[in-house]
mmCIF file of C-alpha atoms and ligand atoms in Angstrom:
data_model
loop_
_atom_site.group_PDB
_atom_site.id
_atom_site.type_symbol
_atom_site.label_atom_id
_atom_site.label_comp_id
_atom_site.label_asym_id
_atom_site.label_seq_id
_atom_site.Cartn_x
_atom_site.Cartn_y
_atom_site.Cartn_z
ATOM 1 C CA MET A 238 43.958 -5.599 13.418
ATOM 2 C CA SER A 239 41.393 -8.159 12.423
ATOM 3 C CA MET A 240 37.781 -8.901 13.250
ATOM 4 C CA SER A 241 38.011 -12.487 14.503
ATOM 5 C CA SER A 242 34.236 -12.575 15.007
ATOM 6 C CA PRO A 243 31.647 -9.820 14.628
ATOM 7 C CA HIS A 244 32.291 -8.617 18.161
ATOM 8 C CA GLN A 245 35.907 -9.389 18.825
ATOM 9 C CA ILE A 246 38.688 -7.090 17.780
ATOM 10 C CA ALA A 247 42.143 -8.620 17.892
ATOM 11 C CA VAL A 248 45.195 -6.613 18.958
ATOM 12 C CA ARG A 249 48.491 -8.010 17.753
ATOM 13 C CA THR A 250 51.859 -6.296 18.179
ATOM 14 C CA PRO A 251 55.289 -7.782 18.953
ATOM 15 C CA THR A 252 54.457 -7.471 22.663
ATOM 16 C CA GLU A 253 50.663 -7.531 22.722
ATOM 17 C CA ASN A 254 48.254 -10.300 21.949
ATOM 18 C CA TYR A 255 44.700 -9.922 23.159
ATOM 19 C CA ASP A 256 41.108 -9.579 22.072
ATOM 20 C CA ILE A 257 38.628 -6.829 22.773
ATOM 21 C CA HIS A 258 35.133 -8.249 23.282
ATOM 22 C CA VAL A 259 32.540 -5.641 22.339
ATOM 23 C CA GLY A 260 28.771 -5.763 22.682
ATOM 24 C CA GLN A 261 25.775 -5.649 24.979
ATOM 25 C CA ASP A 262 25.821 -7.897 28.007
ATOM 26 C CA VAL A 263 29.121 -9.546 27.116
ATOM 27 C CA LEU A 264 30.294 -9.912 30.735
ATOM 28 C CA VAL A 265 29.188 -13.519 31.209
ATOM 29 C CA PRO A 266 30.785 -14.893 28.027
ATOM 30 C CA PHE A 267 33.856 -12.829 28.891
ATOM 31 C CA GLY A 268 34.142 -14.676 32.219
ATOM 32 C CA GLN A 269 34.145 -17.971 30.315
ATOM 33 C CA HIS A 270 36.792 -16.647 27.938
ATOM 34 C CA LEU A 271 39.022 -15.731 30.892
ATOM 35 C CA ALA A 272 38.609 -19.156 32.422
ATOM 36 C CA GLU A 273 39.940 -20.667 29.175
ATOM 37 C CA LEU A 274 42.734 -18.122 28.881
ATOM 38 C CA LEU A 275 44.128 -18.104 32.401
ATOM 39 C CA PRO A 276 45.474 -20.889 34.602
ATOM 40 C CA GLY A 277 44.491 -19.329 37.966
ATOM 41 C CA ARG A 278 41.052 -19.041 39.544
ATOM 42 C CA LYS A 279 41.466 -15.997 41.793
ATOM 43 C CA ALA A 280 40.146 -12.682 40.499
ATOM 44 C CA PHE A 281 40.625 -9.278 42.143
ATOM 45 C CA VAL A 282 38.221 -6.603 40.916
ATOM 46 C CA VAL A 283 39.438 -3.025 41.380
ATOM 47 C CA SER A 284 36.782 -0.331 41.071
ATOM 48 C CA HIS A 285 35.035 2.616 42.766
ATOM 49 C CA PRO A 286 32.369 2.428 45.522
ATOM 50 C CA THR A 287 29.594 3.783 43.229
ATOM 51 C CA LEU A 288 30.417 1.331 40.459
ATOM 52 C CA LEU A 289 30.472 -1.580 42.887
ATOM 53 C CA ASP A 290 27.053 -0.485 44.197
ATOM 54 C CA LEU A 291 25.697 -0.427 40.658
ATOM 55 C CA TYR A 292 27.415 -3.440 39.124
ATOM 56 C CA GLY A 293 29.420 -5.302 41.776
ATOM 57 C CA PRO A 294 27.252 -8.451 41.792
ATOM 58 C CA THR A 295 27.008 -8.454 37.970
ATOM 59 C CA VAL A 296 30.779 -8.460 37.555
ATOM 60 C CA THR A 297 31.663 -10.830 40.366
ATOM 61 C CA GLY A 298 28.730 -13.057 39.344
ATOM 62 C CA ALA A 299 30.038 -13.364 35.791
ATOM 63 C CA LEU A 300 33.476 -14.299 37.116
ATOM 64 C CA GLN A 301 32.130 -16.742 39.704
ATOM 65 C CA GLN A 302 29.962 -18.431 37.093
ATOM 66 C CA ALA A 303 33.178 -19.126 35.203
ATOM 67 C CA GLY A 304 34.786 -20.673 38.271
ATOM 68 C CA PHE A 305 36.705 -17.735 39.754
ATOM 69 C CA THR A 306 36.725 -16.743 43.387
ATOM 70 C CA THR A 307 36.439 -12.962 43.631
ATOM 71 C CA GLU A 308 37.613 -10.146 45.869
ATOM 72 C CA THR A 309 36.628 -6.536 45.275
ATOM 73 C CA TYR A 310 38.658 -3.491 46.151
ATOM 74 C CA ALA A 311 37.333 0.068 45.927
ATOM 75 C CA VAL A 312 39.470 3.149 45.416
ATOM 76 C CA PRO A 313 38.017 6.671 45.799
ATOM 77 C CA GLU A 314 36.737 8.316 42.613
ATOM 78 C CA GLY A 315 38.753 10.898 40.764
ATOM 79 C CA GLU A 316 42.159 11.599 39.284
ATOM 80 C CA THR A 317 43.672 11.963 42.779
ATOM 81 C CA SER A 318 43.371 8.184 43.232
ATOM 82 C CA LYS A 319 45.891 7.654 40.467
ATOM 83 C CA ASN A 320 48.979 7.865 42.649
ATOM 84 C CA LEU A 321 51.709 5.754 44.208
ATOM 85 C CA GLN A 322 50.045 5.715 47.629
ATOM 86 C CA THR A 323 46.844 4.187 46.232
ATOM 87 C CA ALA A 324 48.968 1.657 44.357
ATOM 88 C CA ALA A 325 50.838 0.827 47.585
ATOM 89 C CA ASP A 326 47.532 0.295 49.436
ATOM 90 C CA LEU A 327 46.414 -1.985 46.628
ATOM 91 C CA TYR A 328 49.631 -4.069 46.884
ATOM 92 C CA THR A 329 48.936 -4.446 50.605
ATOM 93 C CA HIS A 330 45.403 -5.649 49.900
ATOM 94 C CA LEU A 331 46.655 -8.102 47.271
ATOM 95 C CA ALA A 332 49.377 -9.493 49.504
ATOM 96 C CA THR A 333 47.026 -9.780 52.491
ATOM 97 C CA CYS A 334 44.443 -11.651 50.424
ATOM 98 C CA GLY A 335 47.015 -14.034 48.996
ATOM 99 C CA ALA A 336 47.183 -12.775 45.419
ATOM 100 C CA ASP A 337 49.897 -14.633 43.511
ATOM 101 C CA ARG A 338 51.230 -14.711 39.964
ATOM 102 C CA ARG A 339 48.305 -16.813 38.791
ATOM 103 C CA SER A 340 45.731 -14.327 40.088
ATOM 104 C CA VAL A 341 44.098 -11.868 37.729
ATOM 105 C CA LEU A 342 43.530 -8.172 38.375
ATOM 106 C CA CYS A 343 40.345 -6.826 36.788
ATOM 107 C CA ALA A 344 40.088 -3.077 36.260
ATOM 108 C CA PHE A 345 36.378 -2.229 36.430
ATOM 109 C CA GLY A 346 36.009 1.491 35.819
ATOM 110 C CA GLY A 347 37.166 4.387 33.707
ATOM 111 C CA GLY A 348 40.683 5.453 32.804
ATOM 112 C CA VAL A 349 41.607 6.177 36.414
ATOM 113 C CA VAL A 350 40.904 2.623 37.554
ATOM 114 C CA GLY A 351 42.373 1.195 34.327
ATOM 115 C CA ASP A 352 45.672 3.089 34.549
ATOM 116 C CA LEU A 353 46.094 2.430 38.274
ATOM 117 C CA THR A 354 45.142 -1.247 38.139
ATOM 118 C CA GLY A 355 47.294 -1.859 35.079
ATOM 119 C CA PHE A 356 50.231 -0.273 36.851
ATOM 120 C CA ALA A 357 49.666 -2.394 39.959
ATOM 121 C CA ALA A 358 49.372 -5.526 37.802
ATOM 122 C CA ALA A 359 52.586 -4.638 35.955
ATOM 123 C CA THR A 360 54.557 -4.278 39.173
ATOM 124 C CA TYR A 361 53.036 -6.631 41.746
ATOM 125 C CA MET A 362 55.320 -9.681 41.858
ATOM 126 C CA ARG A 363 56.962 -8.359 38.656
ATOM 127 C CA GLY A 364 53.713 -8.650 36.764
ATOM 128 C CA ILE A 365 50.493 -10.625 37.078
ATOM 129 C CA PRO A 366 47.633 -11.104 34.569
ATOM 130 C CA PHE A 367 45.409 -8.076 34.079
ATOM 131 C CA VAL A 368 42.137 -7.454 32.248
ATOM 132 C CA GLN A 369 40.245 -4.282 31.476
ATOM 133 C CA ILE A 370 36.482 -3.912 31.814
ATOM 134 C CA PRO A 371 36.018 -0.261 30.852
ATOM 135 C CA THR A 372 32.892 1.489 32.131
ATOM 136 C CA THR A 373 33.299 4.987 30.646
ATOM 137 C CA LEU A 374 33.031 5.775 26.961
ATOM 138 C CA LEU A 375 36.526 7.269 27.066
ATOM 139 C CA ALA A 376 37.983 4.122 28.584
ATOM 140 C CA MET A 377 36.157 1.964 25.999
ATOM 141 C CA VAL A 378 37.538 3.776 22.968
ATOM 142 C CA ASP A 379 40.805 5.081 24.326
ATOM 143 C CA SER A 380 42.447 4.230 27.659
ATOM 144 C CA SER A 381 41.703 0.471 27.700
ATOM 145 C CA ILE A 382 43.607 0.015 24.427
ATOM 146 C CA GLY A 383 47.306 0.378 23.770
ATOM 147 C CA GLY A 384 48.904 -0.917 26.939
ATOM 148 C CA LYS A 385 49.786 2.343 28.645
ATOM 149 C CA THR A 386 49.457 2.111 32.421
ATOM 150 C CA GLY A 387 50.602 4.451 35.142
ATOM 151 C CA VAL A 388 50.021 6.829 37.996
ATOM 152 C CA ASN A 389 50.563 10.534 38.534
ATOM 153 C CA HIS A 390 53.409 12.092 40.493
ATOM 154 C CA GLU A 391 53.195 15.484 42.143
ATOM 155 C CA LEU A 392 55.593 16.740 39.465
ATOM 156 C CA GLY A 393 53.698 15.410 36.483
ATOM 157 C CA LYS A 394 50.661 13.546 35.165
ATOM 158 C CA ASN A 395 51.249 9.906 34.177
ATOM 159 C CA MET A 396 54.906 10.308 35.138
ATOM 160 C CA ILE A 397 55.346 6.838 36.645
ATOM 161 C CA GLY A 398 54.235 3.907 34.553
ATOM 162 C CA SER A 399 54.925 1.276 31.982
ATOM 163 C CA PHE A 400 53.586 -0.344 28.857
ATOM 164 C CA TYR A 401 51.755 -3.416 30.137
ATOM 165 C CA PRO A 402 49.119 -5.024 27.932
ATOM 166 C CA PRO A 403 45.940 -6.546 29.328
ATOM 167 C CA ARG A 404 45.224 -10.236 28.642
ATOM 168 C CA ALA A 405 41.776 -9.296 27.365
ATOM 169 C CA VAL A 406 39.347 -6.371 27.282
ATOM 170 C CA CYS A 407 35.600 -6.580 27.878
ATOM 171 C CA THR A 408 33.675 -3.633 26.472
ATOM 172 C CA ASP A 409 30.055 -3.923 27.557
ATOM 173 C CA ILE A 410 27.963 -1.153 25.997
ATOM 174 C CA ALA A 411 25.122 -1.710 28.502
ATOM 175 C CA LEU A 412 27.326 -0.195 31.224
ATOM 176 C CA LEU A 413 27.040 3.207 29.547
ATOM 177 C CA ARG A 414 23.391 3.638 30.592
ATOM 178 C CA SER A 415 24.406 4.966 33.998
ATOM 179 C CA LEU A 416 27.313 7.122 32.802
ATOM 180 C CA PRO A 417 26.893 10.825 33.722
ATOM 181 C CA GLU A 418 26.301 13.103 30.713
ATOM 182 C CA ARG A 419 29.559 15.018 31.057
ATOM 183 C CA GLU A 420 31.564 11.763 31.042
ATOM 184 C CA TYR A 421 29.599 10.564 28.038
ATOM 185 C CA LEU A 422 30.436 13.742 26.116
ATOM 186 C CA CYS A 423 34.077 13.266 27.050
ATOM 187 C CA GLY A 424 34.129 9.931 25.240
ATOM 188 C CA LEU A 425 32.251 11.341 22.238
ATOM 189 C CA SER A 426 34.991 13.910 21.813
ATOM 190 C CA GLU A 427 37.577 11.101 21.477
ATOM 191 C CA ILE A 428 35.327 9.309 18.952
ATOM 192 C CA VAL A 429 35.139 12.473 16.840
ATOM 193 C CA LYS A 430 38.941 12.545 17.045
ATOM 194 C CA ALA A 431 39.132 8.949 15.799
ATOM 195 C CA GLY A 432 36.995 9.913 12.800
ATOM 196 C CA VAL A 433 39.096 12.948 11.951
ATOM 197 C CA ILE A 434 42.420 11.174 12.162
ATOM 198 C CA ASP A 435 41.588 7.954 10.362
ATOM 199 C CA ASP A 436 37.974 7.135 9.576
ATOM 200 C CA THR A 437 35.894 9.381 7.309
ATOM 201 C CA GLU A 438 32.982 6.943 7.426
ATOM 202 C CA LEU A 439 32.888 7.055 11.218
ATOM 203 C CA PHE A 440 32.753 10.835 11.031
ATOM 204 C CA THR A 441 29.960 10.779 8.437
ATOM 205 C CA LEU A 442 28.016 8.300 10.552
ATOM 206 C CA MET A 443 28.267 10.656 13.527
ATOM 207 C CA GLU A 444 27.007 13.539 11.382
ATOM 208 C CA ARG A 445 24.050 11.476 10.222
ATOM 209 C CA GLU A 446 23.209 9.962 13.615
ATOM 210 C CA THR A 447 23.880 12.943 15.873
ATOM 211 C CA GLU A 448 20.438 12.796 17.456
ATOM 212 C CA ALA A 449 20.575 9.033 18.053
ATOM 213 C CA ILE A 450 23.992 9.474 19.641
ATOM 214 C CA ARG A 451 22.653 12.108 22.019
ATOM 215 C CA GLN A 452 19.914 9.618 22.967
ATOM 216 C CA ARG A 453 22.548 6.892 23.534
ATOM 217 C CA ASP A 454 20.978 4.580 20.957
ATOM 218 C CA GLU A 455 22.841 1.356 21.654
ATOM 219 C CA ALA A 456 22.880 -0.002 18.107
ATOM 220 C CA VAL A 457 24.467 3.211 16.836
ATOM 221 C CA LEU A 458 26.812 3.344 19.825
ATOM 222 C CA THR A 459 28.008 -0.196 19.199
ATOM 223 C CA THR A 460 29.066 0.713 15.672
ATOM 224 C CA LEU A 461 30.710 3.947 16.775
ATOM 225 C CA ILE A 462 32.620 2.243 19.555
ATOM 226 C CA GLU A 463 33.782 -0.631 17.347
ATOM 227 C CA ARG A 464 35.009 1.765 14.676
ATOM 228 C CA ALA A 465 36.747 4.055 17.179
ATOM 229 C CA ILE A 466 38.436 1.047 18.805
ATOM 230 C CA ALA A 467 39.513 -0.118 15.352
ATOM 231 C CA VAL A 468 41.150 3.254 14.678
ATOM 232 C CA LYS A 469 43.134 3.129 17.902
ATOM 233 C CA VAL A 470 44.102 -0.509 17.362
ATOM 234 C CA ARG A 471 45.356 0.221 13.826
ATOM 235 C CA VAL A 472 47.473 3.117 15.039
ATOM 236 C CA VAL A 473 48.851 1.237 18.049
ATOM 237 C CA GLU A 474 49.671 -1.815 15.923
ATOM 238 C CA GLU A 475 51.560 0.370 13.511
ATOM 239 C CA ASP A 476 53.507 2.107 16.279
ATOM 240 C CA PRO A 477 53.296 0.211 19.585
ATOM 241 C CA THR A 478 56.038 2.154 21.381
ATOM 242 C CA GLU A 479 55.112 5.651 20.247
ATOM 243 C CA GLN A 480 58.005 6.372 17.912
ATOM 244 C CA GLY A 481 56.011 7.996 15.119
ATOM 245 C CA VAL A 482 52.484 7.699 13.782
ATOM 246 C CA ARG A 483 50.947 7.088 17.231
ATOM 247 C CA ALA A 484 51.321 10.848 17.691
ATOM 248 C CA ILE A 485 48.151 11.354 15.637
ATOM 249 C CA LEU A 486 46.138 10.099 18.628
ATOM 250 C CA ASN A 487 47.083 13.425 20.173
ATOM 251 C CA PHE A 488 45.081 15.393 17.604
ATOM 252 C CA GLY A 489 43.502 18.324 19.460
ATOM 253 C CA HIS A 490 45.415 17.420 22.605
ATOM 254 C CA THR A 491 48.300 19.912 22.436
ATOM 255 C CA ILE A 492 45.942 22.848 22.862
ATOM 256 C CA GLY A 493 43.527 20.700 24.914
ATOM 257 C CA HIS A 494 46.140 19.776 27.528
ATOM 258 C CA ALA A 495 47.303 23.389 27.720
ATOM 259 C CA LEU A 496 43.713 24.564 28.267
ATOM 260 C CA GLU A 497 43.244 22.025 31.048
ATOM 261 C CA ALA A 498 46.492 23.147 32.669
ATOM 262 C CA VAL A 499 45.879 26.927 32.556
ATOM 263 C CA THR A 500 42.434 26.399 34.059
ATOM 264 C CA ALA A 501 43.865 24.136 36.801
ATOM 265 C CA TYR A 502 41.813 21.143 35.550
ATOM 266 C CA GLU A 503 38.667 22.760 36.921
ATOM 267 C CA GLN A 504 36.916 24.574 34.106
ATOM 268 C CA TYR A 505 36.888 22.009 31.315
ATOM 269 C CA SER A 506 36.545 18.260 31.274
ATOM 270 C CA HIS A 507 39.237 16.516 29.229
ATOM 271 C CA GLY A 508 36.765 15.919 26.386
ATOM 272 C CA GLU A 509 35.655 19.554 26.313
ATOM 273 C CA ALA A 510 39.257 20.762 26.255
ATOM 274 C CA VAL A 511 40.036 18.332 23.426
ATOM 275 C CA ALA A 512 36.947 19.456 21.485
ATOM 276 C CA ILE A 513 38.123 23.079 21.695
ATOM 277 C CA GLY A 514 41.649 21.923 20.818
ATOM 278 C CA MET A 515 40.415 20.088 17.723
ATOM 279 C CA ALA A 516 38.350 23.083 16.614
ATOM 280 C CA LEU A 517 41.320 25.431 16.998
ATOM 281 C CA VAL A 518 43.691 23.093 15.185
ATOM 282 C CA ALA A 519 41.210 22.807 12.329
ATOM 283 C CA LYS A 520 41.105 26.584 12.146
ATOM 284 C CA LEU A 521 44.913 26.658 12.250
ATOM 285 C CA SER A 522 45.078 24.112 9.446
ATOM 286 C CA GLU A 523 42.745 26.254 7.398
ATOM 287 C CA MET A 524 44.827 29.387 8.059
ATOM 288 C CA LEU A 525 47.931 27.518 6.881
ATOM 289 C CA GLY A 526 46.150 26.545 3.673
ATOM 290 C CA LEU A 527 46.309 22.865 4.566
ATOM 291 C CA CYS A 528 42.581 22.163 4.678
ATOM 292 C CA GLU A 529 39.470 23.544 3.010
ATOM 293 C CA PRO A 530 37.050 25.715 4.999
ATOM 294 C CA GLU A 531 34.420 23.037 4.294
ATOM 295 C CA ALA A 532 36.268 20.369 6.315
ATOM 296 C CA ARG A 533 36.751 22.764 9.207
ATOM 297 C CA ASN A 534 33.044 23.649 9.060
ATOM 298 C CA ARG A 535 32.024 20.023 9.227
ATOM 299 C CA LEU A 536 34.116 19.517 12.355
ATOM 300 C CA PHE A 537 32.644 22.597 14.044
ATOM 301 C CA SER A 538 29.076 21.541 13.188
ATOM 302 C CA LEU A 539 29.519 17.992 14.440
ATOM 303 C CA LEU A 540 31.084 19.075 17.733
ATOM 304 C CA GLU A 541 28.342 21.627 18.338
ATOM 305 C CA GLY A 542 25.640 19.179 17.300
ATOM 306 C CA LEU A 543 26.886 16.720 19.902
ATOM 307 C CA GLY A 544 26.920 19.408 22.580
ATOM 308 C CA LEU A 545 30.667 19.953 22.706
ATOM 309 C CA PRO A 546 32.335 23.402 22.805
ATOM 310 C CA VAL A 547 34.375 24.798 19.890
ATOM 311 C CA ALA A 548 35.802 27.908 21.556
ATOM 312 C CA TYR A 549 36.951 29.089 24.942
ATOM 313 C CA ALA A 550 36.509 32.342 26.806
ATOM 314 C CA ASP A 551 38.539 34.233 29.408
ATOM 315 C CA ILE A 552 41.862 32.559 28.786
ATOM 316 C CA ASP A 553 45.197 34.380 28.854
ATOM 317 C CA THR A 554 46.617 33.683 25.374
ATOM 318 C CA GLN A 555 50.237 34.209 26.424
ATOM 319 C CA ARG A 556 49.899 31.735 29.286
ATOM 320 C CA LEU A 557 48.366 29.210 26.913
ATOM 321 C CA ILE A 558 51.288 29.541 24.481
ATOM 322 C CA GLU A 559 53.802 29.275 27.327
ATOM 323 C CA VAL A 560 52.217 26.082 28.613
ATOM 324 C CA MET A 561 52.259 24.590 25.111
ATOM 325 C CA ALA A 562 55.946 25.390 24.713
ATOM 326 C CA HIS A 563 56.549 23.330 27.869
ATOM 327 C CA ASP A 564 54.441 20.429 26.612
ATOM 328 C CA LYS A 565 56.475 17.232 26.934
ATOM 329 C CA LYS A 566 56.033 16.721 23.198
ATOM 330 C CA ALA A 567 57.482 20.154 22.298
ATOM 331 C CA ILE A 568 60.945 19.943 20.770
ATOM 332 C CA ASP A 569 63.330 22.722 21.873
ATOM 333 C CA GLY A 570 60.359 24.860 22.809
ATOM 334 C CA VAL A 571 58.797 24.567 19.340
ATOM 335 C CA VAL A 572 55.270 23.250 19.617
ATOM 336 C CA GLN A 573 54.493 20.197 17.504
ATOM 337 C CA PHE A 574 51.022 19.965 16.034
ATOM 338 C CA ILE A 575 48.950 17.322 14.383
ATOM 339 C CA LEU A 576 47.196 19.287 11.651
ATOM 340 C CA MET A 577 44.113 18.376 9.666
ATOM 341 C CA ARG A 578 44.212 17.910 5.904
ATOM 342 C CA ASP A 579 40.645 16.737 5.597
ATOM 343 C CA ILE A 580 38.142 14.699 7.568
ATOM 344 C CA GLY A 581 39.907 11.342 7.915
ATOM 345 C CA SER A 582 43.387 12.649 7.219
ATOM 346 C CA VAL A 583 45.923 14.399 9.430
ATOM 347 C CA VAL A 584 49.629 15.195 9.253
ATOM 348 C CA TYR A 585 51.866 14.951 12.300
ATOM 349 C CA ARG A 586 55.037 16.570 13.649
ATOM 350 C CA GLN A 587 54.107 19.919 12.142
ATOM 351 C CA GLN A 588 55.849 22.956 13.554
ATOM 352 C CA VAL A 589 53.684 26.021 13.576
ATOM 353 C CA PRO A 590 55.298 29.482 13.643
ATOM 354 C CA THR A 591 54.544 31.194 16.961
ATOM 355 C CA ASP A 592 53.126 34.301 15.259
ATOM 356 C CA VAL A 593 50.550 32.228 13.362
ATOM 357 C CA LEU A 594 49.590 30.457 16.581
ATOM 358 C CA GLU A 595 49.352 33.784 18.356
ATOM 359 C CA SER A 596 47.128 35.393 15.750
ATOM 360 C CA LEU A 597 44.811 32.377 15.880
ATOM 361 C CA LEU A 598 44.528 32.443 19.656
ATOM 362 C CA VAL A 599 44.130 36.217 19.815
ATOM 363 C CA GLU A 600 41.270 35.954 17.353
ATOM 364 C CA TYR A 601 39.608 33.507 19.741
ATOM 365 C CA ALA A 602 40.271 35.279 23.010
HETATM 366 N N1 LIG B 56 46.177 4.663 29.362
HETATM 367 C C1 LIG B 56 45.800 5.439 28.358
HETATM 368 O O1 LIG B 56 46.173 5.206 27.193
HETATM 369 C C2 LIG B 56 44.912 6.601 28.631
HETATM 370 C C3 LIG B 56 44.306 7.288 27.557
HETATM 371 C C4 LIG B 56 43.435 8.331 27.851
HETATM 372 C C5 LIG B 56 43.186 8.687 29.167
HETATM 373 N N2 LIG B 56 43.791 8.017 30.191
HETATM 374 C C6 LIG B 56 43.524 8.369 31.602
HETATM 375 O O2 LIG B 56 42.157 8.117 31.872
HETATM 376 C C7 LIG B 56 41.755 8.926 32.974
HETATM 377 C C8 LIG B 56 40.381 9.481 32.686
HETATM 378 O O3 LIG B 56 39.493 8.410 32.523
HETATM 379 P P1 LIG B 56 37.905 8.615 32.466
HETATM 380 O O4 LIG B 56 37.601 9.761 31.594
HETATM 381 O O5 LIG B 56 37.340 7.292 32.138
HETATM 382 O O6 LIG B 56 37.520 9.106 33.927
HETATM 383 P P2 LIG B 56 37.356 8.312 35.317
HETATM 384 O O7 LIG B 56 38.066 7.042 35.308
HETATM 385 O O8 LIG B 56 37.695 9.278 36.381
HETATM 386 O O9 LIG B 56 35.785 8.008 35.380
HETATM 387 C C9 LIG B 56 34.900 9.083 35.425
HETATM 388 C C10 LIG B 56 33.840 8.981 36.513
HETATM 389 O O10 LIG B 56 32.719 8.273 36.024
HETATM 390 C C11 LIG B 56 32.270 7.316 36.950
HETATM 391 N N3 LIG B 56 31.788 6.186 36.160
HETATM 392 C C12 LIG B 56 32.545 5.414 35.375
HETATM 393 N N4 LIG B 56 31.795 4.543 34.707
HETATM 394 C C13 LIG B 56 30.533 4.744 35.087
HETATM 395 C C14 LIG B 56 29.301 4.139 34.741
HETATM 396 N N5 LIG B 56 29.238 3.168 33.814
HETATM 397 N N6 LIG B 56 28.193 4.574 35.344
HETATM 398 C C15 LIG B 56 28.243 5.571 36.265
HETATM 399 N N7 LIG B 56 29.377 6.200 36.609
HETATM 400 C C16 LIG B 56 30.507 5.787 36.038
HETATM 401 C C17 LIG B 56 33.481 6.984 37.771
HETATM 402 O O11 LIG B 56 33.089 6.554 39.043
HETATM 403 C C18 LIG B 56 34.278 8.261 37.776
HETATM 404 O O12 LIG B 56 33.945 9.071 38.853
HETATM 405 C C19 LIG B 56 42.838 9.964 33.163
HETATM 406 O O13 LIG B 56 43.570 9.645 34.325
HETATM 407 C C20 LIG B 56 43.722 9.824 31.932
HETATM 408 O O14 LIG B 56 45.073 10.128 32.189
HETATM 409 C C21 LIG B 56 44.645 6.987 29.932
HETATM 410 ZN ZN1 LIG B 57 42.192 12.362 25.231
#
């Protein structure tokens, strides 16, 4: 990873080569950048109805100013849009409107739009150019980076997909002003994660600026987002195909995913489930003598200060353990954890004895 200019973060792996443009009101210069990068002049913007109401003219205007003709396509909001049928409808739209291999697909939305659009771009005519314009905090710091695209199948989340890198990413902080509070918190949870796994300074900054973060201070947010992106880029560059160290991005997610599953994805947002997961893993790490109580305390305080939960209620512990044992990252039924050594340092592929896990969860139930 390198900072090619104050607001561009370069991603370079054997199969990926693109820049992430970060800042306020960076859409117009981004349009110009695309015009230089791509040979074609047809852009297809995939988004949601609400987002097109709010920002449609801003996005298409930026592209048109750079010489693109634009078409917009809205998919319904929510995880249920991330499926093969929605992708098939999108192919139909693309084919009907004459999209070819020189056209560019622009994902304008959160992770749902990003994953779906990336998947469509990867498969339509065996792959056409694709760019990400993330509009949620989670998409800015997480899902728009790393090249994973895909849709859900009735037998599993993200079951159908491929690694397909975008040609560029445009991260415009100004878009966050309209983001609902719960979605905002979701992204904050992933930024806390980035601090814990690889950036002590980012974590300290969040501790110091908690109030400004709650107020969505854009100067503070810009720094947080750039640092969180940098963490993900470093990890992805080190392990683009998820053979090893990339696992640390799942810190807090083993328990988090299980919590989401046992509550049928209704009780907790992803970020809330991950916050609880991180808190529990910190506690687990402390119980195993791997980290000091002080580090665990700092994590609890930061999460609570930001308005994120650190514990759950009314969950069947046995069910939770069962679901974890079936996690796709479990090996022979033994749950793999990313444990915390300190703020800014984690260890991965740690097997935790079931009785230790049980006593932790029972204490919490
Ligand atoms: N590809 C990856 O590496 C990766 C990583 C993490 C998560 N994901 C995926 O991301 C998805 C979740 O993404 P998400 O959390 O961004 O949720 P999301 O895409 O569902 O967006 C959340 C909601 O916020 C609204 N919204 C988005 N931006 C807005 C804005 N600026 N103003 C007002 N409203 C806005 C959207 O309309 C949507 O209803 C999941 O499907 C998950 O699997 C993928
Ligand atoms: Zn996550």
